[in-house]
């Protein structure tokens, strides 16, 4: 089957990584999957022309509002995958909410990453409750074996022996919803008490104006460093070498960096928001904080309590193995896409 896959494809964002993975799942089943950024096909007429020119039989959109609304009314069956902003932000705007409800009427299926996302969607759009499925993100980590941690530290401007350091890594695109500056002041105060703790922010410069703000703040803040995005294999190797991985987002669908850290057996400290609570159970698979001061308390506790660290890491690894299987994700998408062929076989 030839199908269009619409997504918001800013490089190295969670959506782009998810879209690439889902496309691979579909192509492995023999489908031809044309992955397009919503900004490339921004109007209904452009989509109609593309569908006709490419002889497409079906479609899939990652993001109910940004992608799904563009697929309405073209006479080809489609499914959607909820994005974090669909259910954390767009749902609260009346006009967008109504548009999303109409898209769900026409969609053959909808995929939510978590049970809580599914429940939220079912409450908003009861008419769609029977077509919403839960499929968490499948996680595979591939650390670069040739990665040099000392070089990474040097590039971060950290010139201390790696043996005595505790590096906390925050992986995120530089945009406001990721709130990379949330912990910066509190962390810097802690660094001035204990000079061997550092926070390193790694990620693409998504929002140019906000990026300037982040750079200016980090430049004048002791103990905090900023690095540009890295290839996936190098990033996984950096995660594996750091002491802990942070997430300070205002909203999340499902953070791949958190799940990758768990898979790599690295402790996670995450902001207490619904998207993070769905994957991090406090003091079991990670630690949840509600403000920067609580973060510092928990981080100090983790540094001083190797038994806690060991327990969290083991539980996190097992959680990813049980609930974020790459093969299970592949099976789900390959089965759901068959419903777009009108096939009912499982």
mmCIF file of C-alpha atoms in Angstrom:
data_model
loop_
_atom_site.group_PDB
_atom_site.id
_atom_site.type_symbol
_atom_site.label_atom_id
_atom_site.label_comp_id
_atom_site.label_asym_id
_atom_site.label_seq_id
_atom_site.Cartn_x
_atom_site.Cartn_y
_atom_site.Cartn_z
ATOM 1 C CA UNK A 1 0.000 0.000 0.000
ATOM 2 C CA UNK A 2 1.192 3.519 -0.797
ATOM 3 C CA UNK A 3 0.569 5.900 2.073
ATOM 4 C CA UNK A 4 1.264 9.467 3.166
ATOM 5 C CA UNK A 5 2.681 9.975 6.669
ATOM 6 C CA UNK A 6 2.322 13.573 7.895
ATOM 7 C CA UNK A 7 4.273 14.740 10.940
ATOM 8 C CA UNK A 8 5.970 17.785 12.471
ATOM 9 C CA UNK A 9 9.549 16.927 11.594
ATOM 10 C CA UNK A 10 11.823 19.418 13.341
ATOM 11 C CA UNK A 11 15.150 17.635 13.434
ATOM 12 C CA UNK A 12 16.046 15.573 16.496
ATOM 13 C CA UNK A 13 12.765 16.252 18.260
ATOM 14 C CA UNK A 14 10.784 13.413 19.809
ATOM 15 C CA UNK A 15 8.198 13.605 17.021
ATOM 16 C CA UNK A 16 10.799 13.256 14.284
ATOM 17 C CA UNK A 17 12.358 10.214 15.974
ATOM 18 C CA UNK A 18 8.940 8.583 16.530
ATOM 19 C CA UNK A 19 7.874 9.261 12.927
ATOM 20 C CA UNK A 20 11.063 7.718 11.563
ATOM 21 C CA UNK A 21 10.614 4.616 13.721
ATOM 22 C CA UNK A 22 6.947 4.148 12.723
ATOM 23 C CA UNK A 23 7.832 4.589 9.050
ATOM 24 C CA UNK A 24 10.426 1.811 9.383
ATOM 25 C CA UNK A 25 7.785 -0.447 10.973
ATOM 26 C CA UNK A 26 5.396 0.133 8.054
ATOM 27 C CA UNK A 27 8.034 -0.265 5.359
ATOM 28 C CA UNK A 28 9.132 -3.548 6.973
ATOM 29 C CA UNK A 29 5.608 -4.829 6.236
ATOM 30 C CA UNK A 30 6.035 -3.946 2.552
ATOM 31 C CA UNK A 31 4.208 -0.600 2.456
ATOM 32 C CA UNK A 32 5.552 2.451 0.639
ATOM 33 C CA UNK A 33 5.465 5.259 3.206
ATOM 34 C CA UNK A 34 6.063 8.865 2.099
ATOM 35 C CA UNK A 35 7.011 10.839 5.224
ATOM 36 C CA UNK A 36 6.276 14.560 4.870
ATOM 37 C CA UNK A 37 6.535 17.562 7.179
ATOM 38 C CA UNK A 38 3.220 19.335 7.787
ATOM 39 C CA UNK A 39 4.926 22.588 6.761
ATOM 40 C CA UNK A 40 5.717 21.137 3.294
ATOM 41 C CA UNK A 41 2.050 20.348 2.611
ATOM 42 C CA UNK A 42 0.387 23.129 4.549
ATOM 43 C CA UNK A 43 -2.986 23.303 2.810
ATOM 44 C CA UNK A 44 -5.788 20.928 1.911
ATOM 45 C CA UNK A 45 -5.359 21.628 -1.821
ATOM 46 C CA UNK A 46 -1.626 20.812 -1.680
ATOM 47 C CA UNK A 47 -2.434 17.530 0.054
ATOM 48 C CA UNK A 48 -5.132 16.687 -2.513
ATOM 49 C CA UNK A 49 -2.674 17.317 -5.342
ATOM 50 C CA UNK A 50 0.043 15.232 -3.642
ATOM 51 C CA UNK A 51 -2.327 12.305 -2.999
ATOM 52 C CA UNK A 52 -3.359 12.274 -6.666
ATOM 53 C CA UNK A 53 0.156 12.774 -8.069
ATOM 54 C CA UNK A 54 1.631 9.992 -5.905
ATOM 55 C CA UNK A 55 -1.376 7.671 -6.280
ATOM 56 C CA UNK A 56 -1.695 7.310 -2.482
ATOM 57 C CA UNK A 57 -4.221 4.901 -0.980
ATOM 58 C CA UNK A 58 -4.128 5.817 2.711
ATOM 59 C CA UNK A 59 -2.546 8.189 5.231
ATOM 60 C CA UNK A 60 -1.258 8.498 8.793
ATOM 61 C CA UNK A 61 -0.661 11.655 10.833
ATOM 62 C CA UNK A 62 1.445 12.200 13.938
ATOM 63 C CA UNK A 63 -0.450 15.022 15.718
ATOM 64 C CA UNK A 64 -4.211 15.097 15.664
ATOM 65 C CA UNK A 65 -4.436 18.858 15.156
ATOM 66 C CA UNK A 66 -1.333 19.793 13.171
ATOM 67 C CA UNK A 67 -1.419 16.742 10.900
ATOM 68 C CA UNK A 68 -4.844 15.105 11.157
ATOM 69 C CA UNK A 69 -6.897 18.140 10.122
ATOM 70 C CA UNK A 70 -5.028 18.258 6.799
ATOM 71 C CA UNK A 71 -6.163 14.716 5.954
ATOM 72 C CA UNK A 72 -9.902 15.343 6.194
ATOM 73 C CA UNK A 73 -12.154 15.121 3.176
ATOM 74 C CA UNK A 74 -9.724 13.560 0.693
ATOM 75 C CA UNK A 75 -11.576 10.273 0.341
ATOM 76 C CA UNK A 76 -8.691 8.107 1.570
ATOM 77 C CA UNK A 77 -8.744 6.265 4.904
ATOM 78 C CA UNK A 78 -6.359 7.511 7.583
ATOM 79 C CA UNK A 79 -5.235 6.952 11.173
ATOM 80 C CA UNK A 80 -3.652 9.351 13.650
ATOM 81 C CA UNK A 81 -1.107 9.265 16.479
ATOM 82 C CA UNK A 82 -1.702 11.762 19.300
ATOM 83 C CA UNK A 83 1.119 14.237 19.961
ATOM 84 C CA UNK A 84 1.790 15.615 23.445
ATOM 85 C CA UNK A 85 0.573 19.111 22.525
ATOM 86 C CA UNK A 86 -2.751 17.716 21.243
ATOM 87 C CA UNK A 87 -3.768 16.645 24.744
ATOM 88 C CA UNK A 88 -1.691 19.011 26.894
ATOM 89 C CA UNK A 89 -2.331 22.289 25.076
ATOM 90 C CA UNK A 90 -4.533 22.272 21.928
ATOM 91 C CA UNK A 91 -7.355 20.450 23.742
ATOM 92 C CA UNK A 92 -7.915 23.588 25.884
ATOM 93 C CA UNK A 93 -8.593 25.835 22.879
ATOM 94 C CA UNK A 94 -12.243 25.540 21.878
ATOM 95 C CA UNK A 95 -11.767 25.908 18.141
ATOM 96 C CA UNK A 96 -8.880 23.428 17.961
ATOM 97 C CA UNK A 97 -10.788 21.011 20.201
ATOM 98 C CA UNK A 98 -13.746 21.013 17.787
ATOM 99 C CA UNK A 99 -11.477 20.482 14.782
ATOM 100 C CA UNK A 100 -9.770 17.536 16.522
ATOM 101 C CA UNK A 101 -13.166 15.984 17.333
ATOM 102 C CA UNK A 102 -14.137 16.156 13.643
ATOM 103 C CA UNK A 103 -10.821 14.585 12.597
ATOM 104 C CA UNK A 104 -11.428 11.698 15.018
ATOM 105 C CA UNK A 105 -14.874 11.107 13.488
ATOM 106 C CA UNK A 106 -13.215 10.452 10.148
ATOM 107 C CA UNK A 107 -10.083 8.611 11.366
ATOM 108 C CA UNK A 108 -10.129 4.796 11.329
ATOM 109 C CA UNK A 109 -7.903 4.586 14.427
ATOM 110 C CA UNK A 110 -6.026 6.785 16.906
ATOM 111 C CA UNK A 111 -2.922 5.837 18.914
ATOM 112 C CA UNK A 112 -2.143 7.258 22.366
ATOM 113 C CA UNK A 113 1.246 6.696 24.012
ATOM 114 C CA UNK A 114 -0.196 6.208 27.520
ATOM 115 C CA UNK A 115 -3.403 5.104 29.267
ATOM 116 C CA UNK A 116 -3.797 8.608 30.708
ATOM 117 C CA UNK A 117 -3.615 10.144 27.216
ATOM 118 C CA UNK A 118 -6.259 7.657 26.040
ATOM 119 C CA UNK A 119 -8.550 8.469 28.982
ATOM 120 C CA UNK A 120 -8.185 12.207 28.382
ATOM 121 C CA UNK A 121 -9.065 11.785 24.704
ATOM 122 C CA UNK A 122 -12.053 9.542 25.496
ATOM 123 C CA UNK A 123 -13.431 12.097 27.951
ATOM 124 C CA UNK A 124 -13.153 14.881 25.374
ATOM 125 C CA UNK A 125 -14.429 12.914 22.394
ATOM 126 C CA UNK A 126 -16.649 10.038 23.628
ATOM 127 C CA UNK A 127 -17.714 9.218 20.058
ATOM 128 C CA UNK A 128 -14.150 8.047 19.329
ATOM 129 C CA UNK A 129 -13.638 5.872 22.398
ATOM 130 C CA UNK A 130 -13.723 2.563 20.493
ATOM 131 C CA UNK A 131 -11.048 3.581 17.993
ATOM 132 C CA UNK A 132 -8.359 4.772 20.457
ATOM 133 C CA UNK A 133 -5.520 2.324 21.157
ATOM 134 C CA UNK A 134 -2.589 2.570 23.565
ATOM 135 C CA UNK A 135 0.877 1.862 22.212
ATOM 136 C CA UNK A 136 3.811 3.178 24.201
ATOM 137 C CA UNK A 137 6.969 4.131 22.356
ATOM 138 C CA UNK A 138 9.334 1.306 21.481
ATOM 139 C CA UNK A 139 12.858 1.973 22.727
ATOM 140 C CA UNK A 140 16.163 0.825 21.256
ATOM 141 C CA UNK A 141 19.480 2.350 22.370
ATOM 142 C CA UNK A 142 22.702 2.090 20.366
ATOM 143 C CA UNK A 143 25.598 3.807 22.215
ATOM 144 C CA UNK A 144 28.650 4.537 20.065
ATOM 145 C CA UNK A 145 31.390 2.200 21.348
ATOM 146 C CA UNK A 146 34.073 4.654 20.164
ATOM 147 C CA UNK A 147 32.612 7.597 22.127
ATOM 148 C CA UNK A 148 35.139 9.359 24.365
ATOM 149 C CA UNK A 149 33.647 10.686 27.615
ATOM 150 C CA UNK A 150 36.717 12.783 28.448
ATOM 151 C CA UNK A 151 36.433 14.538 25.082
ATOM 152 C CA UNK A 152 32.761 15.212 25.808
ATOM 153 C CA UNK A 153 33.685 16.762 29.171
ATOM 154 C CA UNK A 154 36.411 18.854 27.546
ATOM 155 C CA UNK A 155 33.940 20.120 24.903
ATOM 156 C CA UNK A 156 31.601 21.036 27.777
ATOM 157 C CA UNK A 157 34.372 23.123 29.366
ATOM 158 C CA UNK A 158 34.654 20.753 32.339
ATOM 159 C CA UNK A 159 38.311 20.208 33.090
ATOM 160 C CA UNK A 160 38.167 17.911 36.102
ATOM 161 C CA UNK A 161 38.912 14.228 36.474
ATOM 162 C CA UNK A 162 35.910 12.214 35.324
ATOM 163 C CA UNK A 163 36.250 9.941 38.379
ATOM 164 C CA UNK A 164 35.024 12.541 40.869
ATOM 165 C CA UNK A 165 32.327 14.164 38.744
ATOM 166 C CA UNK A 166 28.560 13.900 38.853
ATOM 167 C CA UNK A 167 27.204 15.026 35.479
ATOM 168 C CA UNK A 168 23.452 15.611 35.186
ATOM 169 C CA UNK A 169 22.354 15.627 31.560
ATOM 170 C CA UNK A 170 19.276 17.461 30.272
ATOM 171 C CA UNK A 171 18.453 16.406 26.694
ATOM 172 C CA UNK A 172 15.948 18.703 24.976
ATOM 173 C CA UNK A 173 15.303 20.989 22.051
ATOM 174 C CA UNK A 174 15.787 24.630 23.038
ATOM 175 C CA UNK A 175 12.167 25.789 23.137
ATOM 176 C CA UNK A 176 9.983 27.116 25.923
ATOM 177 C CA UNK A 177 7.814 24.026 26.454
ATOM 178 C CA UNK A 178 10.995 22.106 27.428
ATOM 179 C CA UNK A 179 11.850 24.783 30.042
ATOM 180 C CA UNK A 180 15.619 24.078 30.052
ATOM 181 C CA UNK A 181 16.306 27.002 32.431
ATOM 182 C CA UNK A 182 13.911 25.747 35.135
ATOM 183 C CA UNK A 183 16.646 24.134 37.270
ATOM 184 C CA UNK A 184 19.584 26.328 36.298
ATOM 185 C CA UNK A 185 19.706 28.738 39.264
ATOM 186 C CA UNK A 186 19.105 26.064 41.909
ATOM 187 C CA UNK A 187 21.669 23.772 40.287
ATOM 188 C CA UNK A 188 24.255 26.540 40.133
ATOM 189 C CA UNK A 189 23.854 27.221 43.868
ATOM 190 C CA UNK A 190 24.441 23.536 44.553
ATOM 191 C CA UNK A 191 27.509 23.527 42.250
ATOM 192 C CA UNK A 192 28.996 26.383 44.251
ATOM 193 C CA UNK A 193 28.680 24.250 47.412
ATOM 194 C CA UNK A 194 29.894 21.095 45.628
ATOM 195 C CA UNK A 195 32.085 21.936 42.589
ATOM 196 C CA UNK A 196 32.050 18.360 41.258
ATOM 197 C CA UNK A 197 28.353 18.489 40.196
ATOM 198 C CA UNK A 198 27.542 19.863 36.744
ATOM 199 C CA UNK A 199 24.414 20.216 34.638
ATOM 200 C CA UNK A 200 24.908 19.847 30.881
ATOM 201 C CA UNK A 201 22.083 20.783 28.501
ATOM 202 C CA UNK A 202 22.278 19.048 25.108
ATOM 203 C CA UNK A 203 19.941 19.689 22.211
ATOM 204 C CA UNK A 204 19.053 21.374 18.934
ATOM 205 C CA UNK A 205 18.453 25.117 18.663
ATOM 206 C CA UNK A 206 14.740 24.887 17.802
ATOM 207 C CA UNK A 207 13.544 28.397 18.726
ATOM 208 C CA UNK A 208 16.219 30.969 17.707
ATOM 209 C CA UNK A 209 14.995 33.762 20.018
ATOM 210 C CA UNK A 210 14.696 31.468 23.033
ATOM 211 C CA UNK A 211 18.068 29.862 22.197
ATOM 212 C CA UNK A 212 19.753 33.266 22.590
ATOM 213 C CA UNK A 213 18.147 33.624 26.025
ATOM 214 C CA UNK A 214 19.343 30.152 27.070
ATOM 215 C CA UNK A 215 22.893 30.792 25.833
ATOM 216 C CA UNK A 216 23.102 34.129 27.647
ATOM 217 C CA UNK A 217 21.836 32.624 30.909
ATOM 218 C CA UNK A 218 24.125 29.570 30.791
ATOM 219 C CA UNK A 219 27.150 31.729 29.961
ATOM 220 C CA UNK A 220 26.835 33.614 33.251
ATOM 221 C CA UNK A 221 25.802 30.622 35.410
ATOM 222 C CA UNK A 222 28.538 28.565 37.142
ATOM 223 C CA UNK A 223 28.143 24.786 36.980
ATOM 224 C CA UNK A 224 25.850 24.750 33.940
ATOM 225 C CA UNK A 225 26.992 24.031 30.375
ATOM 226 C CA UNK A 226 25.296 23.978 26.968
ATOM 227 C CA UNK A 227 26.176 21.719 24.032
ATOM 228 C CA UNK A 228 24.687 21.523 20.564
ATOM 229 C CA UNK A 229 22.781 18.448 19.380
ATOM 230 C CA UNK A 230 24.726 15.227 18.878
ATOM 231 C CA UNK A 231 24.267 12.178 16.637
ATOM 232 C CA UNK A 232 21.930 9.648 18.270
ATOM 233 C CA UNK A 233 24.643 7.032 18.933
ATOM 234 C CA UNK A 234 26.900 9.623 20.607
ATOM 235 C CA UNK A 235 23.983 10.933 22.663
ATOM 236 C CA UNK A 236 23.201 7.421 23.891
ATOM 237 C CA UNK A 237 26.865 6.979 24.848
ATOM 238 C CA UNK A 238 26.816 10.307 26.729
ATOM 239 C CA UNK A 239 23.640 9.241 28.558
ATOM 240 C CA UNK A 240 25.311 5.989 29.540
ATOM 241 C CA UNK A 241 28.331 7.830 30.998
ATOM 242 C CA UNK A 242 26.510 10.559 32.927
ATOM 243 C CA UNK A 243 25.358 10.268 36.540
ATOM 244 C CA UNK A 244 21.676 11.038 35.911
ATOM 245 C CA UNK A 245 19.293 12.291 33.219
ATOM 246 C CA UNK A 246 16.950 15.234 33.820
ATOM 247 C CA UNK A 247 13.603 16.314 32.389
ATOM 248 C CA UNK A 248 12.211 19.739 33.316
ATOM 249 C CA UNK A 249 9.527 20.125 30.629
ATOM 250 C CA UNK A 250 6.290 22.028 31.180
ATOM 251 C CA UNK A 251 4.484 19.354 29.146
ATOM 252 C CA UNK A 252 5.442 16.035 27.527
ATOM 253 C CA UNK A 253 3.728 13.353 25.461
ATOM 254 C CA UNK A 254 6.257 10.671 26.330
ATOM 255 C CA UNK A 255 9.912 11.600 26.743
ATOM 256 C CA UNK A 256 12.181 9.327 24.709
ATOM 257 C CA UNK A 257 15.245 10.615 26.621
ATOM 258 C CA UNK A 258 13.758 9.373 29.915
ATOM 259 C CA UNK A 259 13.059 5.922 28.457
ATOM 260 C CA UNK A 260 16.470 5.740 26.771
ATOM 261 C CA UNK A 261 18.149 6.603 30.088
ATOM 262 C CA UNK A 262 16.218 3.803 31.799
ATOM 263 C CA UNK A 263 17.225 1.380 29.047
ATOM 264 C CA UNK A 264 20.868 2.436 29.498
ATOM 265 C CA UNK A 265 20.603 1.949 33.287
ATOM 266 C CA UNK A 266 20.967 5.596 34.232
ATOM 267 C CA UNK A 267 18.825 7.216 36.983
ATOM 268 C CA UNK A 268 16.140 9.704 35.934
ATOM 269 C CA UNK A 269 14.998 12.850 37.758
ATOM 270 C CA UNK A 270 11.900 14.315 36.113
ATOM 271 C CA UNK A 271 9.516 17.195 36.679
ATOM 272 C CA UNK A 272 6.194 16.105 38.152
ATOM 273 C CA UNK A 273 3.902 16.572 35.116
ATOM 274 C CA UNK A 274 1.340 14.098 33.670
ATOM 275 C CA UNK A 275 3.491 12.959 30.725
ATOM 276 C CA UNK A 276 6.411 12.135 33.046
ATOM 277 C CA UNK A 277 4.273 10.606 35.796
ATOM 278 C CA UNK A 278 3.004 8.142 33.163
ATOM 279 C CA UNK A 279 6.505 6.632 32.854
ATOM 280 C CA UNK A 280 8.321 7.543 36.101
ATOM 281 C CA UNK A 281 7.072 6.075 39.368
ATOM 282 C CA UNK A 282 8.601 8.088 42.214
ATOM 283 C CA UNK A 283 11.351 6.229 44.096
ATOM 284 C CA UNK A 284 10.698 3.132 41.955
ATOM 285 C CA UNK A 285 11.740 3.847 38.344
ATOM 286 C CA UNK A 286 13.012 7.382 38.967
ATOM 287 C CA UNK A 287 12.567 10.499 41.086
ATOM 288 C CA UNK A 288 9.907 13.197 40.548
ATOM 289 C CA UNK A 289 10.300 16.807 41.649
ATOM 290 C CA UNK A 290 7.735 19.634 41.801
ATOM 291 C CA UNK A 291 10.116 22.590 42.103
ATOM 292 C CA UNK A 292 13.866 23.312 41.728
ATOM 293 C CA UNK A 293 14.499 23.112 45.492
ATOM 294 C CA UNK A 294 12.969 19.637 45.679
ATOM 295 C CA UNK A 295 15.077 18.638 42.677
ATOM 296 C CA UNK A 296 18.284 19.589 44.536
ATOM 297 C CA UNK A 297 17.186 17.649 47.641
ATOM 298 C CA UNK A 298 16.481 14.537 45.552
ATOM 299 C CA UNK A 299 19.672 14.880 43.505
ATOM 300 C CA UNK A 300 21.769 15.146 46.704
ATOM 301 C CA UNK A 301 19.992 12.090 48.071
ATOM 302 C CA UNK A 302 20.750 10.140 44.900
ATOM 303 C CA UNK A 303 24.440 11.119 45.019
ATOM 304 C CA UNK A 304 24.749 9.990 48.640
ATOM 305 C CA UNK A 305 22.650 6.799 48.415
ATOM 306 C CA UNK A 306 24.148 4.193 46.028
ATOM 307 C CA UNK A 307 21.530 1.623 47.114
ATOM 308 C CA UNK A 308 18.699 3.903 45.965
ATOM 309 C CA UNK A 309 20.486 4.539 42.687
ATOM 310 C CA UNK A 310 20.977 0.809 42.112
ATOM 311 C CA UNK A 311 17.318 0.016 42.839
ATOM 312 C CA UNK A 312 15.945 2.783 40.593
ATOM 313 C CA UNK A 313 18.218 1.774 37.728
ATOM 314 C CA UNK A 314 17.238 -1.911 37.933
ATOM 315 C CA UNK A 315 13.521 -1.069 38.084
ATOM 316 C CA UNK A 316 13.806 1.391 35.186
ATOM 317 C CA UNK A 317 15.548 -1.160 32.979
ATOM 318 C CA UNK A 318 12.878 -3.755 33.720
ATOM 319 C CA UNK A 319 10.070 -1.239 33.103
ATOM 320 C CA UNK A 320 11.391 -0.421 29.612
ATOM 321 C CA UNK A 321 11.855 -4.122 28.832
ATOM 322 C CA UNK A 322 8.269 -4.873 29.873
ATOM 323 C CA UNK A 323 6.371 -1.877 28.500
ATOM 324 C CA UNK A 324 8.417 -0.282 25.731
ATOM 325 C CA UNK A 325 9.223 -3.192 23.451
ATOM 326 C CA UNK A 326 10.255 -2.169 19.950
ATOM 327 C CA UNK A 327 8.809 -5.418 18.555
ATOM 328 C CA UNK A 328 5.417 -4.870 20.236
ATOM 329 C CA UNK A 329 5.316 -1.352 18.747
ATOM 330 C CA UNK A 330 6.076 -2.771 15.299
ATOM 331 C CA UNK A 331 3.315 -5.382 15.593
ATOM 332 C CA UNK A 332 0.737 -2.778 16.685
ATOM 333 C CA UNK A 333 1.374 -0.376 13.810
ATOM 334 C CA UNK A 334 1.539 -3.157 11.227
ATOM 335 C CA UNK A 335 -1.830 -4.480 12.459
ATOM 336 C CA UNK A 336 -3.507 -1.057 12.671
ATOM 337 C CA UNK A 337 -2.369 -0.032 9.200
ATOM 338 C CA UNK A 338 -4.227 -3.053 7.823
ATOM 339 C CA UNK A 339 -7.486 -1.416 8.908
ATOM 340 C CA UNK A 340 -6.747 1.258 6.297
ATOM 341 C CA UNK A 341 -6.773 -1.447 3.652
ATOM 342 C CA UNK A 342 -10.247 -2.427 4.781
ATOM 343 C CA UNK A 343 -8.782 -5.721 5.986
ATOM 344 C CA UNK A 344 -10.233 -7.110 9.211
ATOM 345 C CA UNK A 345 -7.732 -9.923 9.658
ATOM 346 C CA UNK A 346 -5.499 -9.637 12.702
#
